[in-house]
Coordinates of C-alpha atoms and ligand atoms in Angstrom, one line a residue:
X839 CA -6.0 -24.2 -16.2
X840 CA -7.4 -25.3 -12.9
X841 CA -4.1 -25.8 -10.9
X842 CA -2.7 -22.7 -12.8
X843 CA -5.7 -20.6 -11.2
X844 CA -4.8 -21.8 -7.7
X845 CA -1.0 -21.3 -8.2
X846 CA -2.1 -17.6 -9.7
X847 CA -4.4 -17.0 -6.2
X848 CA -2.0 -18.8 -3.9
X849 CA 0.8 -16.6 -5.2
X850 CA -1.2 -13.5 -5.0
X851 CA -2.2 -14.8 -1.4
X852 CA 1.3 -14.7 -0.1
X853 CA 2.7 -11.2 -1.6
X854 CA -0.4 -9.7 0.1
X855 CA -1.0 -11.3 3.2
X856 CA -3.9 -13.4 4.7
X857 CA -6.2 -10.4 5.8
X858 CA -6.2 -8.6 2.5
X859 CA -7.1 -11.1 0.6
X860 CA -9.8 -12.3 2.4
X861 CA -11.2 -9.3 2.3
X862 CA -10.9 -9.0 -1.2
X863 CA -9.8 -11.4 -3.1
X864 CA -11.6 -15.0 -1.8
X865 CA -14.7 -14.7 -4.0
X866 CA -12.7 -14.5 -7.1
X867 CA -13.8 -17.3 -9.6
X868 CA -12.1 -17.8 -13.0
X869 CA -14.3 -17.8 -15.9
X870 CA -13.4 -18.8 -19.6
X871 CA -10.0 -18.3 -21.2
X872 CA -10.8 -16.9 -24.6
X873 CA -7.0 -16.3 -26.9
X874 CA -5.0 -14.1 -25.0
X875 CA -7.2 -12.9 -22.4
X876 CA -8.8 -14.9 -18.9
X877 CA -12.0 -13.8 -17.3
X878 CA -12.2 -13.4 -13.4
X879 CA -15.3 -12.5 -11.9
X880 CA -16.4 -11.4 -8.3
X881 CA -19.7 -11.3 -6.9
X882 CA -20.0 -7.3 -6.8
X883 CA -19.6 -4.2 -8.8
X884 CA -17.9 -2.6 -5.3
X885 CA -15.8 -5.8 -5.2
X886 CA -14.7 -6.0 -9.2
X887 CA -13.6 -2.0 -9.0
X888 CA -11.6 -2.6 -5.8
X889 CA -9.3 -5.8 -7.1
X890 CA -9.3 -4.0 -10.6
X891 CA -7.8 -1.0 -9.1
X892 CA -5.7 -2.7 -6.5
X893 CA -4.7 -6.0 -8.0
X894 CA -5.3 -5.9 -11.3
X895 CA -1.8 -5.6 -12.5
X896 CA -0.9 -7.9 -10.6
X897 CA -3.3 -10.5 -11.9
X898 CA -1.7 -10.0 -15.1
X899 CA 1.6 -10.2 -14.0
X900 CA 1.1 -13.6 -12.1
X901 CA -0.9 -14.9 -14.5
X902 CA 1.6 -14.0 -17.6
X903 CA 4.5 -15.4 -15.6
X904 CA 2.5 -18.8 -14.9
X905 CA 1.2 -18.8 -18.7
X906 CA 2.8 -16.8 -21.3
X907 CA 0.0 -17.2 -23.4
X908 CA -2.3 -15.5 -21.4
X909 CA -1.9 -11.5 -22.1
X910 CA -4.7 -10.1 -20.1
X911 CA -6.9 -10.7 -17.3
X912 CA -10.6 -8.9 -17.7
X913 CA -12.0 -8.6 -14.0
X914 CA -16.1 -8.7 -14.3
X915 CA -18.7 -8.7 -11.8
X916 CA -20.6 -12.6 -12.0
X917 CA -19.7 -15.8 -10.8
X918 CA -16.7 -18.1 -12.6
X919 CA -16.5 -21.7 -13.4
X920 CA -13.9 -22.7 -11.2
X921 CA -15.2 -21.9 -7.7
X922 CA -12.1 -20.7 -5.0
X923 CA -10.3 -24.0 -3.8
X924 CA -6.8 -24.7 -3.1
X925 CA -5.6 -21.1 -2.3
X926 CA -8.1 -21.5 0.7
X927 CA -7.2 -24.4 2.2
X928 CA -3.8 -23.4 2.0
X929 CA -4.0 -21.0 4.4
X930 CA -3.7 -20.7 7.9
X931 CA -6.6 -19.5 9.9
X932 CA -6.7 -15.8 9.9
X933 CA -8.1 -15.0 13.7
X934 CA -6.4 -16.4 16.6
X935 CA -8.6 -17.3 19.7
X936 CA -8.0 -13.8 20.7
X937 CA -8.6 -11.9 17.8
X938 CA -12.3 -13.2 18.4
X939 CA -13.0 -13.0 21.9
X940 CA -11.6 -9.7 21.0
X941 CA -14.6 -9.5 19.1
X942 CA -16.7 -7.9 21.6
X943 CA -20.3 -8.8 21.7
X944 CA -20.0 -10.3 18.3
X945 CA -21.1 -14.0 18.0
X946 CA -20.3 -14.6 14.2
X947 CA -16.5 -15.2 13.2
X948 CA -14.6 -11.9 12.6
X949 CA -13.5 -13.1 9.2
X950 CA -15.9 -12.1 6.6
X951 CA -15.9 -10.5 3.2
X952 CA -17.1 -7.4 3.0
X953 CA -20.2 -7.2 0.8
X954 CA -21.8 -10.5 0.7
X955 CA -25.2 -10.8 0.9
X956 CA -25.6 -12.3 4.5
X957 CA -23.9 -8.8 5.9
X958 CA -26.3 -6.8 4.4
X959 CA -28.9 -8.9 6.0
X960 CA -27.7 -7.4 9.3
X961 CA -29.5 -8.9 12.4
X962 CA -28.1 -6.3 14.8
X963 CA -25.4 -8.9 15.9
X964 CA -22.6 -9.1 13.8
X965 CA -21.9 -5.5 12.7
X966 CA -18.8 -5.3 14.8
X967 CA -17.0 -8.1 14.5
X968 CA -13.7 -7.1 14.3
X969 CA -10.7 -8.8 11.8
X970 CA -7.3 -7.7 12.6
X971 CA -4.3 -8.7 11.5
X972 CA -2.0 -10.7 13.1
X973 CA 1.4 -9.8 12.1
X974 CA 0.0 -5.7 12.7
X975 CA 1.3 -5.4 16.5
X976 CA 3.7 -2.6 17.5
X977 CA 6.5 -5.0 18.1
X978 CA 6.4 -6.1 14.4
X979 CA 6.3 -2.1 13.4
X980 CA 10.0 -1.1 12.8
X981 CA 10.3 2.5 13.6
X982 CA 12.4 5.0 11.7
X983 CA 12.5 8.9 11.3
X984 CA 9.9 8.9 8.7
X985 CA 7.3 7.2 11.0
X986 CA 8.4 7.4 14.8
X987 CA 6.2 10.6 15.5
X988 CA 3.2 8.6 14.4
X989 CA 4.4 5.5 16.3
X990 CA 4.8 7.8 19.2
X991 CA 1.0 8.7 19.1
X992 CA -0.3 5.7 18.5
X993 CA 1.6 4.0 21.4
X994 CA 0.8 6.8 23.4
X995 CA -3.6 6.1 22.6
X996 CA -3.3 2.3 22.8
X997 CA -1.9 3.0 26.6
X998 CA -4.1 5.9 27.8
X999 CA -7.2 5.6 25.1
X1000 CA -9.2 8.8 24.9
X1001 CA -6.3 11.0 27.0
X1002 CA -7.0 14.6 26.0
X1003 CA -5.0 16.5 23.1
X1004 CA -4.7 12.8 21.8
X1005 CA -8.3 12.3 20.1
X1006 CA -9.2 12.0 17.8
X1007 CA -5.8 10.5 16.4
X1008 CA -5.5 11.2 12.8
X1009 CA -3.1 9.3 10.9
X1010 CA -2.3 10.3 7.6
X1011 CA 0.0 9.4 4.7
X1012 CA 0.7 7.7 1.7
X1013 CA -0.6 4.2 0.2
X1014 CA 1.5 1.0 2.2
X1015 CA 3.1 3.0 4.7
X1016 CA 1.1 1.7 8.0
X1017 CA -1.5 2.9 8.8
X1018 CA -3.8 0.2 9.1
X1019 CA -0.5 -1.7 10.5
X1020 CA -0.8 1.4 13.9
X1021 CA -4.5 1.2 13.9
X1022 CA -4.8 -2.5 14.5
X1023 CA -1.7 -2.6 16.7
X1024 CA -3.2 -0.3 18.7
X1025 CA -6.2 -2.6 19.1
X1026 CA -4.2 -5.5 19.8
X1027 CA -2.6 -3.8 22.4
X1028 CA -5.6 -2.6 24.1
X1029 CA -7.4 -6.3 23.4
X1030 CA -4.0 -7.2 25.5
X1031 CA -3.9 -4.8 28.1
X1032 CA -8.5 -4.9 29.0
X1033 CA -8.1 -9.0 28.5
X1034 CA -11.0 -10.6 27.9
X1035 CA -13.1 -7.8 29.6
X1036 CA -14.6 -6.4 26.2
X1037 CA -13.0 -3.4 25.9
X1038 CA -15.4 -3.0 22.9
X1039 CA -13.2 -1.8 20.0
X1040 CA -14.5 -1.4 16.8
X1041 CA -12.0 -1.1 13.4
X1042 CA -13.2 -0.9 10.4
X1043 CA -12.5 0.7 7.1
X1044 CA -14.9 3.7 5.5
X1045 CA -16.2 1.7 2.9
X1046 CA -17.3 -1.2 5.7
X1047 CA -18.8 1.6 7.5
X1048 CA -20.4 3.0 4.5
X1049 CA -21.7 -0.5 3.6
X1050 CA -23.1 -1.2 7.0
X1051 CA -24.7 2.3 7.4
X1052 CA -26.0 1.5 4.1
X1053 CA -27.6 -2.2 5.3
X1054 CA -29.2 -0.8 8.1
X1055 CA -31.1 1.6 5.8
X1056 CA -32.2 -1.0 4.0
X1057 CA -33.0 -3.4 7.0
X1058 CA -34.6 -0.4 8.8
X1059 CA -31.8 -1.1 11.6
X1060 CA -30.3 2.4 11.8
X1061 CA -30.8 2.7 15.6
X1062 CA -29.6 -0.8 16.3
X1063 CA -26.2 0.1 14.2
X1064 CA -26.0 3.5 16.1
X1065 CA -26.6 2.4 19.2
X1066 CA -24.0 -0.5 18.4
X1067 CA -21.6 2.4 17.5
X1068 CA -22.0 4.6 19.9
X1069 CA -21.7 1.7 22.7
X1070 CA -18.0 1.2 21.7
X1071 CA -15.2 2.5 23.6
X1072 CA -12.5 2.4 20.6
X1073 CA -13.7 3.5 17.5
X1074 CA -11.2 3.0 14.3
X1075 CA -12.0 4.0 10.9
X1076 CA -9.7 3.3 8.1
X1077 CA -9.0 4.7 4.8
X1078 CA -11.5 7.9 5.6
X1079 CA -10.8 9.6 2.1
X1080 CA -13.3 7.2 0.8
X1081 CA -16.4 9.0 2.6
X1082 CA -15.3 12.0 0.3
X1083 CA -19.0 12.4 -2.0
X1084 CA -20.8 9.9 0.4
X1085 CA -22.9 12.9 1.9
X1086 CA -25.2 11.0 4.0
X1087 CA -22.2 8.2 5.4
X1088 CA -20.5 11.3 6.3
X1089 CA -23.5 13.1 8.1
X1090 CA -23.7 9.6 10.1
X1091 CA -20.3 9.4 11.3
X1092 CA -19.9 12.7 12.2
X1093 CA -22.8 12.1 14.4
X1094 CA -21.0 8.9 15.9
X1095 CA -17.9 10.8 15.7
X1096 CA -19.7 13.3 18.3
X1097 CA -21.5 10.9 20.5
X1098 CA -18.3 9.2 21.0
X1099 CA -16.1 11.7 21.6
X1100 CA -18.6 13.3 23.9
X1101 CA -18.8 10.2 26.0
X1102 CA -14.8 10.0 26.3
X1103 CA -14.4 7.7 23.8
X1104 CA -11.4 7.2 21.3
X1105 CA -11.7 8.1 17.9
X1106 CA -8.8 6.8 15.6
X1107 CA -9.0 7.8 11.7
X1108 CA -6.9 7.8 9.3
X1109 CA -7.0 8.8 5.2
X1110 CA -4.7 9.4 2.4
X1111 CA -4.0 12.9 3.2
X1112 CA -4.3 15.4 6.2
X1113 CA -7.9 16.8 7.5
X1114 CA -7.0 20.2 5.6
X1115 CA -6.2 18.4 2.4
X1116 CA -9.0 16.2 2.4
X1117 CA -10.8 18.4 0.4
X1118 CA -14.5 16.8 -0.4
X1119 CA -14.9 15.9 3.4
X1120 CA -17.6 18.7 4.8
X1121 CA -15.9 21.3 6.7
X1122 CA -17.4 20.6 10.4
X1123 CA -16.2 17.1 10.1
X1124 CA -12.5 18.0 8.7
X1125 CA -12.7 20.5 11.7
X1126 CA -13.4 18.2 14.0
X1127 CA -10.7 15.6 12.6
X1128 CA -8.6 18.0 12.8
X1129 CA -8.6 18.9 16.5
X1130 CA -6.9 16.3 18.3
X1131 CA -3.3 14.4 17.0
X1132 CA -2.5 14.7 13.7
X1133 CA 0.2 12.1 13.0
X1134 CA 2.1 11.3 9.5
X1135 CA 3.5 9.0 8.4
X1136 CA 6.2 9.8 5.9
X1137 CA 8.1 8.4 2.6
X1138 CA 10.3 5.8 3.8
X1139 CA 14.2 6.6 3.7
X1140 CA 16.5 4.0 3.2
X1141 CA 17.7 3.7 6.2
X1142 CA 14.7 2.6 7.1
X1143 CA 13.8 0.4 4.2
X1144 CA 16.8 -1.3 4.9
X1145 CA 15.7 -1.6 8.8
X1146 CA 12.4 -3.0 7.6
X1147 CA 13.9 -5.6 5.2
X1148 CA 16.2 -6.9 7.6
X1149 CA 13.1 -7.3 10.3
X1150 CA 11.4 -8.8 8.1
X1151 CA 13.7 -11.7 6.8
X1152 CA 14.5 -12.7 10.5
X1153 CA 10.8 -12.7 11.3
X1154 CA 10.8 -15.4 8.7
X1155 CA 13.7 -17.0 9.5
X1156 CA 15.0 -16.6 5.9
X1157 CA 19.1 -15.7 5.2
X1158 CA 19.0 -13.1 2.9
X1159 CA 22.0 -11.5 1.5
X1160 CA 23.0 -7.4 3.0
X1161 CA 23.8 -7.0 -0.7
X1162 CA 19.9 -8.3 -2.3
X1163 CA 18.5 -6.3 1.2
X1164 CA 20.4 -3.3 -0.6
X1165 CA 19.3 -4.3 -3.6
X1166 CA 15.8 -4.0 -2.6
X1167 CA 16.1 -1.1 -0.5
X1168 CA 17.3 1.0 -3.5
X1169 CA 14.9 -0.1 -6.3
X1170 CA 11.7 -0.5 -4.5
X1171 CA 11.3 3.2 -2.5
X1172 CA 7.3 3.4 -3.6
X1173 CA 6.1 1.8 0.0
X1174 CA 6.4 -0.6 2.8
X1175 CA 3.9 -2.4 1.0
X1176 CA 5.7 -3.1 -2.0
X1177 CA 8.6 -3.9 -0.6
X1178 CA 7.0 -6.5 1.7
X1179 CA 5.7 -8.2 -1.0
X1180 CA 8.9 -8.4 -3.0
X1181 CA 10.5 -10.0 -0.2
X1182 CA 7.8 -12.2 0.4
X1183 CA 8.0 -13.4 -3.4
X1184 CA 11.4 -13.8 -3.0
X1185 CA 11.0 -15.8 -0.2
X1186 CA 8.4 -17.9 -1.2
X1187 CA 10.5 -18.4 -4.6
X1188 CA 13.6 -20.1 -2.8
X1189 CA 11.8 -22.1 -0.6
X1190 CA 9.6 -23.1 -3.7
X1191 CA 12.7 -24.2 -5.9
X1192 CA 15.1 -24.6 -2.5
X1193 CA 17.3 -22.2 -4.3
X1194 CA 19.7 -19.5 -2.2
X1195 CA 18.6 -15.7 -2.8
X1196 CA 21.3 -14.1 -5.0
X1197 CA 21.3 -10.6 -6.5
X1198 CA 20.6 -12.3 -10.0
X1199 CA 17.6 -14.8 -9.1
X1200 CA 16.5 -11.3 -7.0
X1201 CA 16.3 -9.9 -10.0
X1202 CA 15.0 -12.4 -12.5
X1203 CA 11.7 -13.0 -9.9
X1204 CA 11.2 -9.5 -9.3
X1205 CA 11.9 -8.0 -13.5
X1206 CA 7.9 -7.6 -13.1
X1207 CA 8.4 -5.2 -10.0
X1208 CA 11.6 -3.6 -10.6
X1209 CA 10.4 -2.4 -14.5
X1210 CA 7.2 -1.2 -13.0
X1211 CA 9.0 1.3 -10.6
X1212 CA 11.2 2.1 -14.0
X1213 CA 8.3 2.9 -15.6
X1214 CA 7.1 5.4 -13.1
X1215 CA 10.7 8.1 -13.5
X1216 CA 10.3 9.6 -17.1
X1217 CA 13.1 11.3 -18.6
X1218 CA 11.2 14.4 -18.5
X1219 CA 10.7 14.6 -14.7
X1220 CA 14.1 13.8 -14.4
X1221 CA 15.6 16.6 -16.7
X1222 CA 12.6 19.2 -14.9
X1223 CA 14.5 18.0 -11.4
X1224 CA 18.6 18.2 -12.4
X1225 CA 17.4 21.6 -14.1
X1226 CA 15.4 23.0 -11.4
X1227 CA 18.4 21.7 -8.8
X1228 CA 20.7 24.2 -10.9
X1229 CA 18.8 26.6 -11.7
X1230 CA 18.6 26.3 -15.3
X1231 CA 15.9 26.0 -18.0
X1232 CA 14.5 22.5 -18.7
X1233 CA 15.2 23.3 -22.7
X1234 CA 19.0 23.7 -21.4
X1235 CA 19.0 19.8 -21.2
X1236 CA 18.0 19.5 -24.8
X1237 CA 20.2 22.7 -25.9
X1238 CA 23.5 22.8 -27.8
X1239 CA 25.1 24.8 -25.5
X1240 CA 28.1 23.3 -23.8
X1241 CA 29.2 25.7 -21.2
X1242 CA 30.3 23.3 -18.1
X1243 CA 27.1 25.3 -15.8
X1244 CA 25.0 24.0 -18.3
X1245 CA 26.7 20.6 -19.6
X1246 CA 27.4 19.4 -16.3
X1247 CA 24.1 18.7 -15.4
X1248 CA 22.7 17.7 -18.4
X1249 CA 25.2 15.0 -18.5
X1250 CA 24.1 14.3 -14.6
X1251 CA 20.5 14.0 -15.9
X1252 CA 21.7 11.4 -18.8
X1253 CA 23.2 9.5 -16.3
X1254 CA 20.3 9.8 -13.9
X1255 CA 17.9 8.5 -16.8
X1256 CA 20.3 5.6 -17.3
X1257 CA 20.1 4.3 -13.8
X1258 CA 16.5 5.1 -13.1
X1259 CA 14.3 4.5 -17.0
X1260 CA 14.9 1.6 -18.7
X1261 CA 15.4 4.0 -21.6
X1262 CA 18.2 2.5 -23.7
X1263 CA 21.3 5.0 -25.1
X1264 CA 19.9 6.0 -28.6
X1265 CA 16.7 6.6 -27.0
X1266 CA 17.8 8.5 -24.3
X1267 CA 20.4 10.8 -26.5
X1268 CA 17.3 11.4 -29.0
X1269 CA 15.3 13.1 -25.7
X1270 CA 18.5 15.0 -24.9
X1271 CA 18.7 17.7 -28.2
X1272 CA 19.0 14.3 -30.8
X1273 CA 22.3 13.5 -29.2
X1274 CA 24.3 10.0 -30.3
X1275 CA 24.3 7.5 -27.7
X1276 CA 27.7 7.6 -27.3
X1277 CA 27.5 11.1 -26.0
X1278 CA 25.3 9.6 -23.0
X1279 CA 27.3 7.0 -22.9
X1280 CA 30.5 9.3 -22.4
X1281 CA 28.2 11.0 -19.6
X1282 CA 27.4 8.1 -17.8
X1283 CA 30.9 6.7 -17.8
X1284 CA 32.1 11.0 -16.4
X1285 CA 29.7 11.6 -14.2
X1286 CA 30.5 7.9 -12.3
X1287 CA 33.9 8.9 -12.3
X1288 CA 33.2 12.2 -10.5
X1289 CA 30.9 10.2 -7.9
X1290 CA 33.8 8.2 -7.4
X1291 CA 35.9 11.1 -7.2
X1292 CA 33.8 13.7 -5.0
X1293 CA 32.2 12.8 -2.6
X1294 CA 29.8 16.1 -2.1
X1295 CA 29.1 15.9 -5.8
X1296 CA 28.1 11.9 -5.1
X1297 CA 26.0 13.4 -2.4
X1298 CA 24.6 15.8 -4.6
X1299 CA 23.5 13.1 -7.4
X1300 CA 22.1 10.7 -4.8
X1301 CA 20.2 13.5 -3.3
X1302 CA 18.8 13.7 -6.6
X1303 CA 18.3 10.4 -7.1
X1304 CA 16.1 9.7 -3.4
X1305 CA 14.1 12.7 -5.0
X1306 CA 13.3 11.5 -8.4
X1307 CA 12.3 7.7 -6.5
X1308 CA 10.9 8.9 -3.7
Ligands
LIG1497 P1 -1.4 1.6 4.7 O1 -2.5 1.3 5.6 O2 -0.7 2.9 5.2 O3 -1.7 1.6 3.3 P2 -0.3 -0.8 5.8 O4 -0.4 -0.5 7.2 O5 -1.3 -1.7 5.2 O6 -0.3 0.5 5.0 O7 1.2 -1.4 5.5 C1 1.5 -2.1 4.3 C2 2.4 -3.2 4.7 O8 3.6 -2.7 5.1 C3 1.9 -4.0 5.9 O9 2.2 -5.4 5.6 C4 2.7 -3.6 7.0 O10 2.9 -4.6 8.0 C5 4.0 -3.1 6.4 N1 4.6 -2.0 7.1 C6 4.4 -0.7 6.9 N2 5.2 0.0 7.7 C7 5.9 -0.8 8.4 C8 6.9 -0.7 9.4 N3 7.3 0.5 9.8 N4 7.4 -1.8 9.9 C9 7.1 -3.0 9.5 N5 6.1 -3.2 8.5 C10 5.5 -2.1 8.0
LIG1498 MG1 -4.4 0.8 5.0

């Protein structure tokens, strides 16, 4: 049970990378194994939400895949049996040399987790201590159409911090596209270009800000933490959108936000959506966001999946095959993220049974992965879609009628639903007007042939496709 735990952690280690999971994911502890169903337990309520919502599938997953038995993993605030060993030791340290003189005036190590006890006993001292990322510099950022404006602006702030029409920088966009990957990169670089001369920057997600705002309060700090603040010349906040119904976190860095940028100082944000959309956030703030760059990032493309993938394997020195990059590049569209980490288990998989990558171990390792992103096109989006692109009715797809303008498409949507659900033929017939699976079946077979055959009506299906995955 033991070793299984540590093979569970050290898995879940690699897909995610060293900094995330110290962050959240150290102070797991296992607690009992009851039937079908293993208990983990983390020290906070904050902490228990955050892997549940982030992780917790993923838990299952690994911990299905390393016992078959086990059918669910219950994620509870307390403290396990089986305290966090071998995943630990296992990894490298997170924080080069630099990373912490980096630091600025911080004494205490910049790796921490973010809501133990000692933190909230904040002495003045360590409330900046910064943790970046290693592997988040702009070199390591592949650029593409869907990101190069933000990478633009970025690059532009890390070489002339606090230039006007560039601050604040607001970066916006989707879950695992990189963000965070910009804002620390921009750190980095200014760490690089100022030396060891303390160019004071400060990154932190919302929810560290909110927790060390929140300390303070309690330890009657407040003036030590703004004048802490306010003394930086770099200010980063991450993941903003969390301050949204945090009233009196948001009064406070609006404040900082002020002071800062009133004393030429660089203000880098970013959030799940853009100021105007970040509805929640009170109006002088969002007006205020909004008022320097506003950069996002967009869905990836494939081109630039592919672009990533191939970085990403010669960073780690790992021969992977174009066709299993392709492979990748098509089924996992979601985010950089996930993509990242299916390579990484991939990776890690070979080396692990010193087995070559092929398409069919590719797809064995990642079944978990790959039906997840099945599960996320239903046949119903797809038939709203293929209708909507001609212009007809969604009940059309179920209908009897068999005029081409009409059957065309529905037989474009059957074969869409084949290559995108995991639907089988009877099922998929049923949701088209009860028809027999070898009706789809006949669809699927015509509409490859026409792909084959045209290539603007190929176009046209693949444009469909990247809409329905993207
Ligand atoms: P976000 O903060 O937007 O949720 P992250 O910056 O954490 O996303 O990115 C998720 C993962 O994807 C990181 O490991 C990051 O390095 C990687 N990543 C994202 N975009 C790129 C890119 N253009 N090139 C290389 N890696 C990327
Ligand atoms: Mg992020």
């Amino acid at each position: 049970m033991t070793s299984q735990w540590g093979r569970v952690r050290s898995r879940l280690q690699t897909e995610v990378g060293e900094a995330e999971y110290r962050a959240w994911l150290r102070q797991m502890t296992l607690g009992p194994i009851e039937g079908d169903e293993v208990t983990v337990h983390l020290p906070t309520r904050f902490l228990r939400d955050w892997v549940r919502s982030h992780y917790g599938e993923r838990l299952n997953a690994l911990w299905h895949s390393e016992d078959p038995g086990i059918r669910r993993v219950d994620i509870r605030v307390g403290r396990g049996l089986v305290a966090d060993g071998p995943a630990e030791s296992l990894a490298p340290p997170a924080a080069s040399d630099d990373a912490e003189s980096f630091a600025a005036a911080s004494a205490t190590p910049p790796v921490r987790s973010h809501v133990t006890r000692a933190e909230e006993r904040m002495d003045g001292r360590d409330t900046l201590a910064v943790t970046l990322e290693p592997r988040f510099t702009f070199d390591r950022f592949v650029v593409g159409k869907p990101n190069e404006f933000a990478y633009a602006c970025a690059r532009r702030v890390a070489e002339r911090p606090a230039c006007t029409g560039f601050n604040p920088l607001f970066l916006y966009g989707g879950v695992g596209l990189g963000k965070t990957h910009l804002m620390h990169a921009i750190a980095w670089e200014i760490a690089d270009i100022s030396g060891k001369s303390r160019a004071m920057v400060a990154y932190m997600s919302a929810e560290r800000f909110m927790y060390r705002f929140i300390a303070a309060i309690r330890s009657q700090s407040t003036i030590e933490f703004k004048e802490q603040l306010r003394s930086v010349g770099v200010l980063m906040v991450d993941d903003l959108q969390f301050l949204i119904g945090k009233d009196n976190t948001q009064e406070e860095f609006f404040h900082t936000f002020n002071a800062l940028v009133d004393a030429g100082k660089q203000i880098v944000v970013s959030a799940d959506k853009s100021p105007s959309d970040l509805s929640g956030l009170e109006d002088r703030l969002r007006t205020r966001l909004g008022c320097g760059m506003v950069a996002d990032l967009h869905a990836t493309t494939y081109e630039l999946r592919i672009s990533i993938l191939e970085a990403k394997a010669a960073a780690a020195a790992v021969s992977v095959p174009p066709k299993v990059l392709e492979f990748l590049a098509h089924r996992i569209t979601s985010n950089v993220r996930e993509l990242e980490g299916a390579l990484n288990r991939l990776i890690a998989h070979a080396n692990l049974f010193g087995r070559e990558i092929t398409l069919e171990t590719s797809q064995e390792v990642l079944h978990d992965i790959l039906r997840a992103h099945d599960r996320r096109i239903t046949i119903e989006e797809i038939q709203r879609k293929v209708a909507e692109h001609w212009g007809l009715r969604l009940t059309d797809m179920a209908s009897s009628r068999r005029a081409r303008a009409v059957a065309r498409p529905r037989q474009v949507a059957m074969y869409l639903a084949k290559q995108l659900t995991s639907r089988s033929l009877p099922e998929i017939g049923r949701r088209f007007g009860n028809r027999d699976h070898t009706t789809v079946m006949h669809a699927v077979a015509r509409v490859g042939e026409l792909i084959a055959r045209d290539a603007a009506f190929g176009e046209e299906v693949e444009t469909l496709r990247r809409m329905l995955e993207g």
